[in-house]
mmCIF file of C-alpha atoms and ligand atoms in Angstrom:
data_model
loop_
_atom_site.group_PDB
_atom_site.id
_atom_site.type_symbol
_atom_site.label_atom_id
_atom_site.label_comp_id
_atom_site.label_asym_id
_atom_site.label_seq_id
_atom_site.Cartn_x
_atom_site.Cartn_y
_atom_site.Cartn_z
ATOM 1 C CA MET A 245 0.000 0.000 0.000
ATOM 2 C CA LEU A 246 1.489 3.366 -1.053
ATOM 3 C CA THR A 247 2.078 5.899 1.720
ATOM 4 C CA GLU A 248 2.700 9.641 1.632
ATOM 5 C CA LYS A 249 6.477 9.132 1.723
ATOM 6 C CA ASP A 250 6.378 6.949 -1.395
ATOM 7 C CA PHE A 251 5.239 9.978 -3.377
ATOM 8 C CA ILE A 252 8.326 12.063 -2.579
ATOM 9 C CA THR A 253 10.523 11.836 -5.664
ATOM 10 C CA THR A 254 14.234 11.916 -4.911
ATOM 11 C CA THR A 255 16.046 10.601 -7.983
ATOM 12 C CA TYR A 256 15.458 12.002 -11.414
ATOM 13 C CA ASN A 257 17.269 13.189 -14.546
ATOM 14 C CA SER A 258 16.858 16.356 -16.475
ATOM 15 C CA ILE A 259 15.493 17.189 -19.917
ATOM 16 C CA GLU A 260 15.856 20.334 -22.053
ATOM 17 C CA SER A 261 12.249 20.573 -23.178
ATOM 18 C CA ALA A 262 9.154 18.481 -23.717
ATOM 19 C CA SER A 263 5.455 18.794 -24.329
ATOM 20 C CA PHE A 264 2.524 16.690 -23.196
ATOM 21 C CA GLU A 265 -1.230 16.801 -23.556
ATOM 22 C CA TRP A 266 -3.934 15.116 -21.465
ATOM 23 C CA SER A 267 -7.676 15.260 -21.130
ATOM 24 C CA ALA A 268 -9.368 14.529 -17.813
ATOM 25 C CA PRO A 269 -13.082 14.329 -17.107
ATOM 26 C CA SER A 270 -15.313 15.706 -14.413
ATOM 27 C CA ASN A 271 -16.934 13.234 -12.004
ATOM 28 C CA ILE A 272 -20.184 13.085 -10.074
ATOM 29 C CA ALA A 273 -20.206 11.764 -6.519
ATOM 30 C CA LEU A 274 -22.787 9.178 -5.456
ATOM 31 C CA VAL A 275 -21.685 9.223 -1.808
ATOM 32 C CA LYS A 276 -20.505 12.766 -1.205
ATOM 33 C CA TYR A 277 -17.309 14.243 0.156
ATOM 34 C CA TRP A 278 -18.166 17.265 2.319
ATOM 35 C CA GLY A 279 -15.754 18.168 5.087
ATOM 36 C CA LYS A 280 -11.987 17.809 5.177
ATOM 37 C CA LYS A 281 -8.990 17.718 7.505
ATOM 38 C CA GLU A 282 -5.501 19.238 7.014
ATOM 39 C CA ASN A 283 -3.784 18.626 3.662
ATOM 40 C CA GLN A 284 -6.899 17.780 1.750
ATOM 41 C CA ILE A 285 -7.631 14.629 3.731
ATOM 42 C CA PRO A 286 -11.352 13.862 3.454
ATOM 43 C CA ALA A 287 -13.484 13.655 6.595
ATOM 44 C CA ASN A 288 -15.298 10.681 5.051
ATOM 45 C CA PRO A 289 -14.869 8.357 2.074
ATOM 46 C CA SER A 290 -16.743 9.066 -1.166
ATOM 47 C CA ILE A 291 -17.489 7.272 -4.447
ATOM 48 C CA SER A 292 -18.188 8.713 -7.878
ATOM 49 C CA PHE A 293 -19.037 7.967 -11.481
ATOM 50 C CA THR A 294 -16.378 9.257 -13.832
ATOM 51 C CA LEU A 295 -17.915 11.284 -16.666
ATOM 52 C CA ASN A 296 -17.054 11.030 -20.331
ATOM 53 C CA ASN A 297 -17.908 14.247 -22.173
ATOM 54 C CA CYS A 298 -17.358 17.007 -19.610
ATOM 55 C CA LYS A 299 -13.590 17.296 -19.791
ATOM 56 C CA THR A 300 -10.635 19.616 -19.489
ATOM 57 C CA ILE A 301 -7.925 19.350 -22.139
ATOM 58 C CA THR A 302 -4.545 20.642 -21.020
ATOM 59 C CA LYS A 303 -1.329 20.982 -22.967
ATOM 60 C CA LEU A 304 1.906 21.423 -21.026
ATOM 61 C CA GLU A 305 5.147 22.681 -22.543
ATOM 62 C CA VAL A 306 8.205 22.572 -20.318
ATOM 63 C CA ILE A 307 11.563 24.241 -20.908
ATOM 64 C CA LYS A 308 14.583 23.854 -18.677
ATOM 65 C CA LYS A 309 15.612 27.165 -17.046
ATOM 66 C CA SER A 310 18.802 28.218 -15.323
ATOM 67 C CA GLU A 311 17.558 29.841 -12.111
ATOM 68 C CA THR A 312 15.623 27.614 -9.745
ATOM 69 C CA ASN A 313 14.405 30.035 -7.066
ATOM 70 C CA ASP A 314 10.779 30.325 -8.074
ATOM 71 C CA PHE A 315 8.009 28.612 -9.965
ATOM 72 C CA SER A 316 7.653 30.010 -13.443
ATOM 73 C CA PHE A 317 4.623 29.471 -15.650
ATOM 74 C CA ASP A 318 2.330 31.030 -18.227
ATOM 75 C CA LEU A 319 -1.322 30.144 -18.188
ATOM 76 C CA LEU A 320 -3.609 30.213 -21.197
ATOM 77 C CA PHE A 321 -7.310 29.460 -21.034
ATOM 78 C CA GLU A 322 -8.865 28.773 -24.433
ATOM 79 C CA GLY A 323 -5.790 30.271 -26.067
ATOM 80 C CA LYS A 324 -5.785 33.544 -24.099
ATOM 81 C CA PRO A 325 -3.716 34.510 -21.033
ATOM 82 C CA LYS A 326 -5.788 34.084 -17.881
ATOM 83 C CA GLU A 327 -4.242 35.938 -14.958
ATOM 84 C CA ASP A 328 -7.033 35.198 -12.491
ATOM 85 C CA PHE A 329 -6.395 31.416 -12.669
ATOM 86 C CA LYS A 330 -2.726 31.891 -11.763
ATOM 87 C CA PRO A 331 -2.962 32.072 -7.941
ATOM 88 C CA LYS A 332 -4.678 28.682 -7.876
ATOM 89 C CA ILE A 333 -1.893 27.125 -9.971
ATOM 90 C CA GLN A 334 0.794 28.842 -7.877
ATOM 91 C CA LYS A 335 -0.805 27.377 -4.726
ATOM 92 C CA PHE A 336 -1.009 23.964 -6.371
ATOM 93 C CA PHE A 337 2.704 24.065 -7.250
ATOM 94 C CA GLU A 338 3.545 25.082 -3.681
ATOM 95 C CA ARG A 339 1.532 22.167 -2.295
ATOM 96 C CA ILE A 340 3.051 19.560 -4.595
ATOM 97 C CA GLU A 341 6.660 20.786 -4.623
ATOM 98 C CA LYS A 342 7.588 18.459 -1.759
ATOM 99 C CA TYR A 343 6.583 15.511 -3.952
ATOM 100 C CA CYS A 344 7.862 16.927 -7.256
ATOM 101 C CA PRO A 345 11.080 18.755 -6.291
ATOM 102 C CA PHE A 346 12.005 19.257 -9.961
ATOM 103 C CA LEU A 347 9.254 21.828 -10.621
ATOM 104 C CA LYS A 348 11.399 24.934 -10.133
ATOM 105 C CA GLU A 349 13.904 23.686 -12.725
ATOM 106 C CA TYR A 350 11.443 24.298 -15.557
ATOM 107 C CA HIS A 351 9.349 27.021 -17.097
ATOM 108 C CA PHE A 352 5.820 25.777 -17.835
ATOM 109 C CA LYS A 353 3.376 26.865 -20.473
ATOM 110 C CA ILE A 354 -0.047 25.560 -19.487
ATOM 111 C CA ASP A 355 -2.683 25.772 -22.181
ATOM 112 C CA THR A 356 -6.094 24.605 -21.042
ATOM 113 C CA GLN A 357 -9.680 24.422 -22.296
ATOM 114 C CA ASN A 358 -12.945 22.776 -21.257
ATOM 115 C CA THR A 359 -15.391 20.877 -23.441
ATOM 116 C CA PHE A 360 -18.282 22.361 -21.467
ATOM 117 C CA PRO A 361 -19.277 26.032 -21.330
ATOM 118 C CA HIS A 362 -17.103 27.947 -18.865
ATOM 119 C CA SER A 363 -19.819 29.496 -16.738
ATOM 120 C CA SER A 364 -22.109 26.466 -16.814
ATOM 121 C CA GLY A 365 -21.916 25.973 -13.069
ATOM 122 C CA ILE A 366 -20.140 22.663 -13.709
ATOM 123 C CA ALA A 367 -17.101 22.484 -11.480
ATOM 124 C CA SER A 368 -14.041 22.623 -13.694
ATOM 125 C CA SER A 369 -11.632 22.277 -10.771
ATOM 126 C CA ALA A 370 -11.896 18.464 -10.699
ATOM 127 C CA SER A 371 -11.201 17.979 -14.412
ATOM 128 C CA GLY A 372 -8.745 20.894 -14.520
ATOM 129 C CA MET A 373 -6.590 19.734 -11.628
ATOM 130 C CA ALA A 374 -6.723 16.127 -12.843
ATOM 131 C CA ALA A 375 -5.551 17.124 -16.350
ATOM 132 C CA LEU A 376 -2.702 19.212 -14.925
ATOM 133 C CA ALA A 377 -1.646 16.435 -12.543
ATOM 134 C CA MET A 378 -1.484 13.951 -15.462
ATOM 135 C CA ASN A 379 0.793 16.309 -17.400
ATOM 136 C CA ILE A 380 3.071 16.735 -14.396
ATOM 137 C CA MET A 381 3.280 12.968 -14.053
ATOM 138 C CA SER A 382 4.232 12.743 -17.745
ATOM 139 C CA LEU A 383 7.111 15.111 -16.973
ATOM 140 C CA GLU A 384 8.053 12.972 -13.981
ATOM 141 C CA LYS A 385 7.995 9.868 -16.173
ATOM 142 C CA ALA A 386 10.213 11.634 -18.747
ATOM 143 C CA ILE A 387 12.853 12.372 -16.116
ATOM 144 C CA ASN A 388 12.398 9.098 -14.226
ATOM 145 C CA PRO A 389 11.340 6.420 -16.738
ATOM 146 C CA THR A 390 11.481 3.591 -14.194
ATOM 147 C CA ILE A 391 8.190 4.407 -12.442
ATOM 148 C CA SER A 392 5.445 1.800 -12.832
ATOM 149 C CA ASP A 393 2.030 2.447 -14.340
ATOM 150 C CA ASP A 394 0.381 1.862 -11.001
ATOM 151 C CA TYR A 395 2.625 4.441 -9.324
ATOM 152 C CA PHE A 396 2.064 6.872 -12.215
ATOM 153 C CA TYR A 397 -1.723 6.840 -11.832
ATOM 154 C CA SER A 398 -1.743 6.701 -8.029
ATOM 155 C CA LYS A 399 0.601 9.656 -7.766
ATOM 156 C CA ALA A 400 -1.382 11.583 -10.408
ATOM 157 C CA SER A 401 -4.468 11.112 -8.227
ATOM 158 C CA PHE A 402 -2.465 12.053 -5.111
ATOM 159 C CA LEU A 403 -1.288 15.306 -6.778
ATOM 160 C CA ALA A 404 -4.751 16.096 -8.168
ATOM 161 C CA ARG A 405 -6.169 15.724 -4.638
ATOM 162 C CA LEU A 406 -3.809 18.421 -3.426
ATOM 163 C CA GLY A 407 -5.222 20.728 -6.126
ATOM 164 C CA SER A 408 -8.892 20.013 -5.479
ATOM 165 C CA GLY A 409 -10.090 17.080 -3.358
ATOM 166 C CA SER A 410 -12.608 15.556 -5.726
ATOM 167 C CA ALA A 411 -10.133 15.842 -8.642
ATOM 168 C CA CYS A 412 -8.431 12.685 -7.346
ATOM 169 C CA ARG A 413 -11.516 10.761 -8.519
ATOM 170 C CA SER A 414 -11.074 11.961 -12.135
ATOM 171 C CA ILE A 415 -7.910 10.025 -13.017
ATOM 172 C CA LYS A 416 -8.664 6.386 -13.745
ATOM 173 C CA GLY A 417 -11.630 4.038 -13.743
ATOM 174 C CA GLU A 418 -15.379 4.276 -14.317
ATOM 175 C CA VAL A 419 -16.215 4.242 -10.618
ATOM 176 C CA VAL A 420 -13.718 5.600 -8.100
ATOM 177 C CA VAL A 421 -13.514 5.477 -4.304
ATOM 178 C CA TRP A 422 -11.539 8.063 -2.376
ATOM 179 C CA GLY A 423 -11.025 7.762 1.372
ATOM 180 C CA ASN A 424 -10.317 4.908 3.745
ATOM 181 C CA HIS A 425 -13.177 2.480 4.019
ATOM 182 C CA ALA A 426 -13.026 -0.740 6.006
ATOM 183 C CA GLU A 427 -14.681 -2.846 3.298
ATOM 184 C CA ILE A 428 -12.861 -1.503 0.241
ATOM 185 C CA ASN A 429 -9.464 -3.050 -0.286
ATOM 186 C CA GLY A 430 -6.721 -0.594 -1.080
ATOM 187 C CA SER A 431 -8.909 2.457 -0.364
ATOM 188 C CA SER A 432 -6.911 5.458 0.799
ATOM 189 C CA ASP A 433 -7.359 9.006 2.049
ATOM 190 C CA LEU A 434 -4.421 9.980 -0.165
ATOM 191 C CA PHE A 435 -5.693 9.076 -3.633
ATOM 192 C CA GLY A 436 -8.627 7.588 -5.511
ATOM 193 C CA VAL A 437 -8.822 3.876 -6.340
ATOM 194 C CA GLU A 438 -10.803 2.229 -9.080
ATOM 195 C CA PHE A 439 -13.842 0.239 -7.947
ATOM 196 C CA SER A 440 -14.322 -2.459 -10.528
ATOM 197 C CA GLU A 441 -17.000 -4.846 -9.280
ATOM 198 C CA ILE A 442 -19.722 -3.226 -11.350
ATOM 199 C CA HIS A 443 -22.869 -5.054 -12.442
ATOM 200 C CA GLN A 444 -23.976 -4.818 -16.073
ATOM 201 C CA ASN A 445 -26.964 -2.643 -14.995
ATOM 202 C CA PHE A 446 -24.576 0.190 -14.207
ATOM 203 C CA LYS A 447 -22.474 -0.055 -17.377
ATOM 204 C CA ASN A 448 -22.790 3.050 -19.562
ATOM 205 C CA TYR A 449 -24.977 4.701 -16.928
ATOM 206 C CA GLN A 450 -26.218 8.050 -18.236
ATOM 207 C CA ASP A 451 -25.920 11.477 -16.623
ATOM 208 C CA THR A 452 -27.839 14.337 -18.196
ATOM 209 C CA ILE A 453 -26.834 17.569 -16.491
ATOM 210 C CA LEU A 454 -29.616 20.128 -16.352
ATOM 211 C CA LEU A 455 -28.144 23.622 -16.178
ATOM 212 C CA VAL A 456 -30.503 25.371 -13.782
ATOM 213 C CA ASP A 457 -28.234 28.192 -12.748
ATOM 214 C CA LYS A 458 -25.035 29.011 -14.542
ATOM 215 C CA GLY A 459 -23.999 31.861 -12.261
ATOM 216 C CA GLU A 460 -20.912 32.018 -10.098
ATOM 217 C CA LYS A 461 -21.036 29.806 -7.017
ATOM 218 C CA GLN A 462 -22.354 31.720 -3.972
ATOM 219 C CA VAL A 463 -20.190 29.654 -1.666
ATOM 220 C CA SER A 464 -16.859 28.142 -2.661
ATOM 221 C CA SER A 465 -16.343 24.495 -1.796
ATOM 222 C CA THR A 466 -13.390 25.517 0.405
ATOM 223 C CA VAL A 467 -15.741 27.587 2.574
ATOM 224 C CA GLY A 468 -18.351 24.811 2.479
ATOM 225 C CA HIS A 469 -15.912 22.131 3.652
ATOM 226 C CA ASP A 470 -14.760 24.430 6.443
ATOM 227 C CA LEU A 471 -18.290 24.800 7.751
ATOM 228 C CA MET A 472 -18.266 21.089 8.596
ATOM 229 C CA HIS A 473 -15.859 21.948 11.438
ATOM 230 C CA ASN A 474 -18.050 22.420 14.523
ATOM 231 C CA HIS A 475 -21.123 21.502 12.512
ATOM 232 C CA PRO A 476 -23.740 20.034 14.894
ATOM 233 C CA TYR A 477 -24.381 16.999 12.672
ATOM 234 C CA ALA A 478 -20.850 16.445 11.322
ATOM 235 C CA GLU A 479 -19.895 13.287 13.190
ATOM 236 C CA ARG A 480 -23.178 11.551 12.433
ATOM 237 C CA ARG A 481 -22.904 12.582 8.798
ATOM 238 C CA PHE A 482 -19.362 11.205 8.465
ATOM 239 C CA ALA A 483 -20.486 7.895 9.994
ATOM 240 C CA GLN A 484 -23.459 7.806 7.626
ATOM 241 C CA ALA A 485 -21.163 8.210 4.608
ATOM 242 C CA HIS A 486 -19.281 5.063 5.698
ATOM 243 C CA GLU A 487 -22.594 3.194 6.024
ATOM 244 C CA ASN A 488 -23.856 4.432 2.653
ATOM 245 C CA LEU A 489 -20.598 3.449 0.991
ATOM 246 C CA SER A 490 -20.941 -0.092 2.389
ATOM 247 C CA GLN A 491 -24.421 -0.251 0.966
ATOM 248 C CA ILE A 492 -23.641 1.227 -2.428
ATOM 249 C CA LYS A 493 -20.663 -1.102 -2.810
ATOM 250 C CA ALA A 494 -23.020 -4.090 -2.523
ATOM 251 C CA ILE A 495 -25.622 -2.388 -4.755
ATOM 252 C CA LEU A 496 -23.147 -1.615 -7.553
ATOM 253 C CA SER A 497 -22.036 -5.252 -7.547
ATOM 254 C CA SER A 498 -25.517 -6.790 -7.380
ATOM 255 C CA GLY A 499 -27.135 -4.406 -9.880
ATOM 256 C CA ASN A 500 -30.012 -3.312 -7.626
ATOM 257 C CA VAL A 501 -31.062 -0.063 -9.308
ATOM 258 C CA ALA A 502 -34.002 0.590 -6.945
ATOM 259 C CA GLU A 503 -31.704 0.573 -3.897
ATOM 260 C CA PHE A 504 -29.112 2.632 -5.804
ATOM 261 C CA ILE A 505 -31.713 5.360 -6.301
ATOM 262 C CA LYS A 506 -32.472 5.543 -2.568
ATOM 263 C CA ILE A 507 -28.856 6.009 -1.536
ATOM 264 C CA VAL A 508 -27.986 8.452 -4.322
ATOM 265 C CA GLU A 509 -30.963 10.773 -3.803
ATOM 266 C CA SER A 510 -30.585 10.662 -0.024
ATOM 267 C CA GLU A 511 -26.888 11.561 -0.353
ATOM 268 C CA ALA A 512 -27.703 14.556 -2.581
ATOM 269 C CA LEU A 513 -30.299 15.892 -0.148
ATOM 270 C CA THR A 514 -28.040 15.214 2.846
ATOM 271 C CA LEU A 515 -25.238 17.244 1.244
ATOM 272 C CA HIS A 516 -27.615 20.176 0.885
ATOM 273 C CA ALA A 517 -29.044 19.592 4.370
ATOM 274 C CA MET A 518 -25.509 20.004 5.746
ATOM 275 C CA MET A 519 -25.295 23.373 3.985
ATOM 276 C CA MET A 520 -28.670 24.461 5.325
ATOM 277 C CA THR A 521 -27.728 23.521 8.896
ATOM 278 C CA SER A 522 -24.241 25.025 9.069
ATOM 279 C CA MET A 523 -23.484 28.417 10.595
ATOM 280 C CA PRO A 524 -23.584 30.509 8.485
ATOM 281 C CA TYR A 525 -26.255 28.542 6.597
ATOM 282 C CA PHE A 526 -26.968 28.716 2.911
ATOM 283 C CA ILE A 527 -29.195 27.265 0.206
ATOM 284 C CA LEU A 528 -27.661 26.404 -3.154
ATOM 285 C CA MET A 529 -30.784 24.865 -4.664
ATOM 286 C CA LYS A 530 -33.040 27.156 -6.722
ATOM 287 C CA PRO A 531 -36.818 26.909 -7.095
ATOM 288 C CA ASN A 532 -36.288 25.155 -10.442
ATOM 289 C CA THR A 533 -34.041 22.559 -8.770
ATOM 290 C CA LEU A 534 -37.019 21.548 -6.619
ATOM 291 C CA GLU A 535 -39.435 21.645 -9.572
ATOM 292 C CA ILE A 536 -37.165 19.219 -11.425
ATOM 293 C CA ILE A 537 -36.821 16.883 -8.428
ATOM 294 C CA ASN A 538 -40.593 16.724 -8.032
ATOM 295 C CA LYS A 539 -41.083 16.072 -11.753
ATOM 296 C CA ILE A 540 -38.535 13.249 -11.635
ATOM 297 C CA TRP A 541 -40.321 11.646 -8.674
ATOM 298 C CA LYS A 542 -43.693 11.921 -10.403
ATOM 299 C CA PHE A 543 -42.354 10.490 -13.677
ATOM 300 C CA ARG A 544 -40.658 7.626 -11.855
ATOM 301 C CA ASN A 545 -43.825 6.783 -9.909
ATOM 302 C CA GLU A 546 -46.015 6.847 -12.987
ATOM 303 C CA THR A 547 -43.751 4.988 -15.404
ATOM 304 C CA GLN A 548 -41.583 2.840 -13.092
ATOM 305 C CA ILE A 549 -38.621 3.989 -15.201
ATOM 306 C CA PRO A 550 -35.617 3.991 -12.831
ATOM 307 C CA VAL A 551 -34.446 7.572 -13.233
ATOM 308 C CA CYS A 552 -33.077 9.538 -10.290
ATOM 309 C CA PHE A 553 -31.221 12.741 -9.484
ATOM 310 C CA THR A 554 -28.119 13.870 -7.702
ATOM 311 C CA LEU A 555 -26.719 17.325 -6.974
ATOM 312 C CA ASP A 556 -23.296 18.743 -6.356
ATOM 313 C CA ALA A 557 -22.621 21.989 -4.535
ATOM 314 C CA GLY A 558 -24.935 24.031 -6.745
ATOM 315 C CA ALA A 559 -28.378 24.288 -8.305
ATOM 316 C CA ASN A 560 -27.787 22.082 -11.366
ATOM 317 C CA VAL A 561 -29.407 18.659 -11.413
ATOM 318 C CA HIS A 562 -27.641 15.500 -12.585
ATOM 319 C CA VAL A 563 -30.257 13.097 -13.952
ATOM 320 C CA LEU A 564 -28.964 9.522 -13.673
ATOM 321 C CA TYR A 565 -30.449 6.501 -15.500
ATOM 322 C CA PRO A 566 -29.531 3.203 -17.158
ATOM 323 C CA GLU A 567 -28.668 3.246 -20.862
ATOM 324 C CA ASN A 568 -31.629 1.037 -21.812
ATOM 325 C CA VAL A 569 -34.158 3.747 -20.849
ATOM 326 C CA LYS A 570 -32.238 6.555 -22.536
ATOM 327 C CA GLU A 571 -34.804 7.267 -25.214
ATOM 328 C CA ASN A 572 -37.707 7.531 -22.743
ATOM 329 C CA VAL A 573 -35.781 9.691 -20.308
ATOM 330 C CA LEU A 574 -34.483 12.082 -22.979
ATOM 331 C CA GLN A 575 -38.044 12.482 -24.238
ATOM 332 C CA PHE A 576 -39.199 13.196 -20.660
ATOM 333 C CA ILE A 577 -36.403 15.760 -20.236
ATOM 334 C CA GLN A 578 -37.384 17.431 -23.519
ATOM 335 C CA ASP A 579 -41.079 17.481 -22.684
ATOM 336 C CA GLU A 580 -41.005 18.345 -18.993
ATOM 337 C CA LEU A 581 -37.639 19.507 -17.681
ATOM 338 C CA VAL A 582 -35.997 21.694 -20.320
ATOM 339 C CA GLY A 583 -38.280 24.586 -19.340
ATOM 340 C CA TYR A 584 -36.600 24.723 -15.918
ATOM 341 C CA CYS A 585 -33.085 24.995 -17.386
ATOM 342 C CA GLN A 586 -31.416 28.349 -17.964
ATOM 343 C CA ASN A 587 -31.807 29.057 -21.692
ATOM 344 C CA GLY A 588 -33.067 25.480 -22.042
ATOM 345 C CA GLN A 589 -29.513 24.161 -21.692
ATOM 346 C CA TYR A 590 -28.463 20.692 -20.652
ATOM 347 C CA ILE A 591 -25.473 18.422 -21.277
ATOM 348 C CA CYS A 592 -25.712 14.725 -22.124
ATOM 349 C CA ASP A 593 -22.985 12.709 -20.472
ATOM 350 C CA GLU A 594 -22.369 9.144 -19.365
ATOM 351 C CA ILE A 595 -19.865 7.060 -17.436
ATOM 352 C CA GLY A 596 -16.340 7.291 -18.847
ATOM 353 C CA ASN A 597 -12.915 5.894 -18.127
ATOM 354 C CA GLY A 598 -10.792 8.724 -16.814
ATOM 355 C CA ALA A 599 -7.853 10.690 -18.145
ATOM 356 C CA ASN A 600 -6.486 10.165 -21.669
ATOM 357 C CA GLN A 601 -3.120 11.040 -23.101
ATOM 358 C CA LEU A 602 -3.475 13.033 -26.305
ATOM 359 C CA LYS A 603 0.240 13.650 -26.849
HETATM 360 O O1 LIG B 918 -13.348 18.893 -4.633
HETATM 361 P P1 LIG B 918 -14.046 20.008 -3.947
HETATM 362 O O2 LIG B 918 -13.263 20.576 -2.802
HETATM 363 O O3 LIG B 918 -14.526 21.074 -4.913
HETATM 364 O O4 LIG B 918 -15.372 19.419 -3.240
HETATM 365 C C1 LIG B 918 -16.423 18.856 -3.982
HETATM 366 C C2 LIG B 918 -17.530 18.462 -3.108
HETATM 367 C C3 LIG B 918 -18.792 17.957 -3.778
HETATM 368 O O5 LIG B 918 -18.752 18.112 -5.175
HETATM 369 C C4 LIG B 918 -19.982 18.754 -3.263
HETATM 370 C C5 LIG B 918 -19.024 16.490 -3.431
HETATM 371 C C6 LIG B 918 -18.115 15.498 -4.094
HETATM 372 O O6 LIG B 918 -17.828 14.474 -3.428
HETATM 373 O O7 LIG B 918 -17.702 15.701 -5.229
#
């Protein structure tokens, strides 16, 4: 089992220049991560579906430089310099330097773009940090070719976690667990691990993301996680996440979609209940979020089609359903839900595999 010390690189060569390119997807949690300890250690384990279409594509060019006092990088977003993203990258480099001591030896040109609209309310930090972490691991591999594939992906997830917690679940595998859990072999607080005992019923599971509110987040996830310190229900919530993960593990393996729906919807509402009961308290759902939830419940009751919802830290609704009911559900979305989306916008996605090397 890899420990924190294993990720500190000590021996490596040097290269003059290189370029790499990776895509990494977003992910949607089924059992939610909300609350963290020092160094991006989660307060409870979580599990997510990796998405396929909502991705960040990041190109990294590295050039050896002579002075090694500071980090040096240019940042382009969709081809244009983006100064306001730079502090986040600077902080990321500072956090990972201990594990990648070669960073100050190079100048980086980071060129990044998303496949989904920028202000869609879809968190780009998970896919963005995952794509950057993959590129940094490609550099590490170039200067230390002996590292194994397993180490490469585990460390990429470890680095991505230090950028944005949930990003560690966007590296590899269709379903990923992050955080120690007694019943999941190899699970770790330090990086995500692939969960592979998936029943056919959950293969190609669909996620249609209804864009209810594309505005800037009212509350950053950093602030949200912090509010779980001294939260009156925190300890019970963290224990519940362990219980729900035990249950969903069995459900994903046995293919019980009806039980899956119960856990997933309860987790989404619990996440928002934690926000509503923190101090200060806040509500990230919008009236249309609730309209959509009620419509989904009504449709499910009337048709017995196993469609359900989940939410992340915002107003958008992720509509989850098996591939074999895709046609019916898309028709339902068109007929009854599109009217609740901002400018009628939604994104069709499904389970994917994780990061991909493009160059
Ligand atoms: O990765 P962060 O710090 O942005 O936190 C994400 C938290 C949720 O999206 C609300 C839940 C989750 O597990 O992804």
